CSV table of C-alpha atoms in Angstrom, one decimal:
chain,number,residue,atom,x,y,z
A,1,UNK,CA,7.5,2.2,16.3
A,2,UNK,CA,7.3,5.2,14.4
A,3,UNK,CA,4.5,7.9,15.7
A,4,UNK,CA,3.3,11.4,15.0
A,5,UNK,CA,4.2,13.7,17.7
A,6,UNK,CA,2.7,17.3,18.6
A,7,UNK,CA,3.9,20.1,20.6
A,8,UNK,CA,3.0,21.9,23.0
A,9,UNK,CA,0.2,19.2,24.4
A,10,UNK,CA,-1.8,22.2,26.0
A,11,UNK,CA,-1.6,25.6,24.7
A,12,UNK,CA,-3.5,28.6,26.6
A,13,UNK,CA,-3.8,32.1,24.4
A,14,UNK,CA,-5.9,35.2,24.3
A,15,UNK,CA,-8.7,36.0,22.3
A,16,UNK,CA,-7.0,37.8,19.2
A,17,UNK,CA,-3.7,36.1,19.3
A,18,UNK,CA,-2.0,34.0,16.8
A,19,UNK,CA,-0.8,30.6,17.7
A,20,UNK,CA,1.1,28.2,15.9
A,21,UNK,CA,0.5,24.2,16.6
A,22,UNK,CA,3.7,21.9,15.4
A,23,UNK,CA,3.4,18.4,14.3
A,24,UNK,CA,6.2,16.0,13.2
A,25,UNK,CA,4.4,13.3,10.8
A,26,UNK,CA,5.9,10.1,10.4
A,27,UNK,CA,9.3,10.4,8.3
A,28,UNK,CA,8.1,8.5,5.0
A,29,UNK,CA,4.6,9.8,5.0
A,30,UNK,CA,3.6,12.1,2.2
A,31,UNK,CA,-0.2,13.2,3.1
A,32,UNK,CA,-0.9,15.4,6.1
A,33,UNK,CA,-4.0,16.3,7.8
A,34,UNK,CA,-5.3,18.6,10.5
A,35,UNK,CA,-8.4,17.7,12.5
A,36,UNK,CA,-10.1,19.5,15.3
A,37,UNK,CA,-12.5,18.1,18.1
A,38,UNK,CA,-14.3,20.6,20.1
A,39,UNK,CA,-14.9,18.9,23.4
A,40,UNK,CA,-17.8,16.8,23.6
A,41,UNK,CA,-18.4,16.7,19.9
A,42,UNK,CA,-17.2,14.8,16.7
A,43,UNK,CA,-13.7,14.7,14.9
A,44,UNK,CA,-14.0,17.1,12.6
A,45,UNK,CA,-11.6,17.3,9.3
A,46,UNK,CA,-9.9,20.6,8.7
A,47,UNK,CA,-7.4,20.4,6.0
A,48,UNK,CA,-5.1,18.0,4.0
A,49,UNK,CA,-1.5,18.6,2.3
A,50,UNK,CA,0.4,17.1,-0.1
A,51,UNK,CA,3.5,17.7,-2.0
A,52,UNK,CA,3.9,20.9,-0.2
A,53,UNK,CA,0.2,22.2,-0.9
A,54,UNK,CA,-3.4,22.3,0.5
A,55,UNK,CA,-5.0,19.3,-1.4
A,56,UNK,CA,-8.5,20.0,0.5
A,57,UNK,CA,-9.7,22.0,3.0
A,58,UNK,CA,-13.1,21.9,5.0
A,59,UNK,CA,-15.5,25.0,5.6
A,60,UNK,CA,-13.9,25.5,8.9
A,61,UNK,CA,-10.6,26.2,7.3
A,62,UNK,CA,-11.3,29.9,6.4
A,63,UNK,CA,-8.6,32.5,6.2
A,64,UNK,CA,-8.1,32.3,9.8
A,65,UNK,CA,-6.1,29.4,9.1
A,66,UNK,CA,-3.2,28.1,7.4
A,67,UNK,CA,-0.8,25.0,7.3
A,68,UNK,CA,3.1,24.8,6.2
A,69,UNK,CA,5.8,22.6,5.9
A,70,UNK,CA,8.4,24.8,6.7
A,71,UNK,CA,11.2,22.2,6.5
A,72,UNK,CA,11.4,18.5,5.8
A,73,UNK,CA,10.0,17.0,9.2
A,74,UNK,CA,7.4,20.0,10.7
A,75,UNK,CA,4.3,20.4,9.4
A,76,UNK,CA,2.5,23.6,11.4
A,77,UNK,CA,-1.2,24.9,11.6
A,78,UNK,CA,-1.5,28.6,12.4
A,79,UNK,CA,-4.3,30.1,13.5
A,80,UNK,CA,-4.3,33.9,13.5
A,81,UNK,CA,-6.6,36.2,15.7
A,82,UNK,CA,-7.9,33.3,17.7
A,83,UNK,CA,-11.6,33.6,18.8
A,84,UNK,CA,-13.2,31.6,21.8
A,85,UNK,CA,-14.9,28.9,19.8
A,86,UNK,CA,-11.3,28.0,18.5
A,87,UNK,CA,-10.7,26.2,21.8
A,88,UNK,CA,-10.7,22.5,21.1
A,89,UNK,CA,-7.9,19.8,20.5
A,90,UNK,CA,-6.1,19.9,17.5
A,91,UNK,CA,-4.9,16.6,16.0
A,92,UNK,CA,-2.3,16.2,13.2
A,93,UNK,CA,-2.3,12.9,11.2
A,94,UNK,CA,-0.3,11.5,8.6
A,95,UNK,CA,-0.4,8.5,5.9
A,96,UNK,CA,1.6,7.1,3.5
A,97,UNK,CA,-0.7,6.9,0.7
A,98,UNK,CA,-3.9,9.1,0.0
A,99,UNK,CA,-6.3,5.8,1.0
A,100,UNK,CA,-4.4,4.4,3.5
A,101,UNK,CA,-4.4,4.5,7.3
A,102,UNK,CA,-3.7,7.9,9.2
A,103,UNK,CA,-2.0,7.5,12.0
A,104,UNK,CA,-3.0,10.5,14.4
A,105,UNK,CA,-0.7,12.9,17.1
A,106,UNK,CA,-1.5,12.9,20.6
A,107,UNK,CA,-3.1,16.5,20.1
A,108,UNK,CA,-2.6,19.8,21.4
A,109,UNK,CA,-5.5,21.3,23.6
A,110,UNK,CA,-5.9,24.9,23.1
A,111,UNK,CA,-7.5,26.9,25.3
A,112,UNK,CA,-8.5,30.8,24.1
A,113,UNK,CA,-9.3,32.8,27.0
B,1,UNK,CA,-19.3,13.6,3.0
B,2,UNK,CA,-19.3,10.1,3.6
B,3,UNK,CA,-19.7,10.1,7.3
B,4,UNK,CA,-19.9,7.0,9.3
B,5,UNK,CA,-22.3,6.8,12.2
B,6,UNK,CA,-22.2,4.4,15.0
B,7,UNK,CA,-24.9,2.4,16.8
B,8,UNK,CA,-25.2,2.1,19.8
B,9,UNK,CA,-24.1,5.4,21.4
B,10,UNK,CA,-23.0,3.8,24.4
B,11,UNK,CA,-22.0,0.0,25.6
B,12,UNK,CA,-21.5,-1.2,29.0
B,13,UNK,CA,-20.3,-5.0,29.4
B,14,UNK,CA,-18.5,-7.0,31.8
B,15,UNK,CA,-14.6,-8.1,31.4
B,16,UNK,CA,-14.7,-11.2,29.2
B,17,UNK,CA,-17.7,-10.2,27.4
B,18,UNK,CA,-18.0,-9.4,23.4
B,19,UNK,CA,-18.6,-5.9,22.5
B,20,UNK,CA,-20.4,-5.5,19.1
B,21,UNK,CA,-20.8,-1.8,17.7
B,22,UNK,CA,-22.2,-1.1,14.2
B,23,UNK,CA,-21.2,1.7,11.7
B,24,UNK,CA,-23.3,2.9,8.8
B,25,UNK,CA,-22.7,5.1,5.7
B,26,UNK,CA,-24.2,6.8,2.8
B,27,UNK,CA,-22.0,6.6,-0.4
B,28,UNK,CA,-19.9,4.3,-1.9
B,29,UNK,CA,-16.2,3.8,-0.1
B,30,UNK,CA,-12.8,2.9,-0.9
B,31,UNK,CA,-12.5,1.6,2.6
B,32,UNK,CA,-13.4,1.8,5.7
B,33,UNK,CA,-11.3,2.4,9.3
B,34,UNK,CA,-12.3,2.1,13.0
B,35,UNK,CA,-10.3,4.1,15.5
B,36,UNK,CA,-10.3,4.0,19.2
B,37,UNK,CA,-9.8,7.0,21.3
B,38,UNK,CA,-9.3,6.9,24.9
B,39,UNK,CA,-10.8,9.6,27.2
B,40,UNK,CA,-9.1,12.9,26.2
B,41,UNK,CA,-6.5,11.2,24.1
B,42,UNK,CA,-5.3,10.8,20.5
B,43,UNK,CA,-7.0,8.7,17.9
B,44,UNK,CA,-5.4,5.1,17.6
B,45,UNK,CA,-6.0,3.4,14.1
B,46,UNK,CA,-7.5,-0.3,14.9
B,47,UNK,CA,-8.2,-2.0,11.5
B,48,UNK,CA,-8.6,-0.7,7.6
B,49,UNK,CA,-11.1,-2.8,5.4
B,50,UNK,CA,-11.2,-2.3,2.0
B,51,UNK,CA,-14.6,-2.2,-0.3
B,52,UNK,CA,-13.7,-5.4,-1.9
B,53,UNK,CA,-13.1,-7.3,1.7
B,54,UNK,CA,-16.1,-8.6,3.4
B,55,UNK,CA,-14.3,-9.9,6.9
B,56,UNK,CA,-11.4,-9.0,8.5
B,57,UNK,CA,-9.1,-9.7,11.8
B,58,UNK,CA,-6.6,-8.2,14.0
B,59,UNK,CA,-6.0,-9.8,17.2
B,60,UNK,CA,-9.4,-9.7,19.3
B,61,UNK,CA,-10.9,-7.4,16.8
B,62,UNK,CA,-13.4,-8.6,14.1
B,63,UNK,CA,-14.6,-6.2,11.3
B,64,UNK,CA,-17.2,-6.9,8.8
B,65,UNK,CA,-18.5,-4.9,5.8
B,66,UNK,CA,-21.6,-5.2,3.7
B,67,UNK,CA,-21.1,-2.7,0.9
B,68,UNK,CA,-24.7,-3.9,-0.1
B,69,UNK,CA,-26.3,-2.3,3.1
B,70,UNK,CA,-23.4,0.6,3.7
B,71,UNK,CA,-22.5,-1.0,7.0
B,72,UNK,CA,-19.7,-2.2,8.9
B,73,UNK,CA,-19.3,-4.0,12.4
B,74,UNK,CA,-16.6,-4.1,14.9
B,75,UNK,CA,-16.3,-7.1,17.4
B,76,UNK,CA,-13.8,-7.0,20.2
B,77,UNK,CA,-13.8,-10.3,22.0
B,78,UNK,CA,-13.0,-11.2,25.4
B,79,UNK,CA,-13.0,-7.7,26.4
B,80,UNK,CA,-10.6,-6.2,29.0
B,81,UNK,CA,-10.7,-2.9,31.1
B,82,UNK,CA,-8.4,-1.4,28.7
B,83,UNK,CA,-10.7,-1.7,25.9
B,84,UNK,CA,-12.9,1.1,27.6
B,85,UNK,CA,-12.9,4.1,25.1
B,86,UNK,CA,-14.9,5.4,22.1
B,87,UNK,CA,-14.9,3.6,19.2
B,88,UNK,CA,-15.6,5.8,15.5
B,89,UNK,CA,-15.3,4.1,12.1
B,90,UNK,CA,-14.4,6.8,9.4
B,91,UNK,CA,-14.8,6.4,5.8
B,92,UNK,CA,-12.0,7.3,3.3
B,93,UNK,CA,-12.5,9.9,0.9
B,94,UNK,CA,-9.2,11.1,1.3
B,95,UNK,CA,-10.8,13.2,4.2
B,96,UNK,CA,-12.0,10.9,7.2
B,97,UNK,CA,-15.3,11.5,8.3
B,98,UNK,CA,-16.0,10.5,11.9
B,99,UNK,CA,-19.1,10.0,13.4
B,100,UNK,CA,-20.1,10.4,17.3
B,101,UNK,CA,-18.9,7.2,18.1
B,102,UNK,CA,-19.6,4.2,20.5
B,103,UNK,CA,-18.5,4.7,23.9
B,104,UNK,CA,-17.7,1.4,25.5
B,105,UNK,CA,-17.2,0.8,29.2
B,106,UNK,CA,-15.6,-2.8,30.2
B,107,UNK,CA,-16.4,-3.2,34.1
B,108,UNK,CA,-14.2,-5.1,35.8
């Protein structure tokens, strides 16, 4: 069964550094998402992406964040100048249509020290 | 935000028993989805119920939706230890809004 994959599974970085989290969505899906879950808290929507552009973003998704689909398969989340509070699980998801089931990857645990 | 909120926060049952959890939301929806998350892992999509549906089944799962009360329920029948997880409802206004979840513990 097709699945969303994410790399790396765990990323440790120093405060102020830039990180790129990678995702490979399900191949025929058209909508892509990033979510974040700080330890012990709710899963929070960050951004959605369709047709090579951001379709919606949350208040969390400020200028520190950017997303890109550099080729036909990868979908990346870049976090510039990381802060301690960026430490969280970051989940990528994809869906075939706008209001359909979203399939989540296993997540990348980002630890900022 | 159409955030779903689950109730109860935690549920502990014996293997073989049924588990029921509820979800309430605030505004009109296109559909409502239920997800499961095992500790420290990703979210697994369980079932999607559309606003014009009242009940849906998938294996041991039964979901109901009452749009007049803005509520949904998830029933897991004949629970197993492997059902131990957190369960979330999410309303889909394109971006999913998750509640805090119901943590279900199935005792062997």
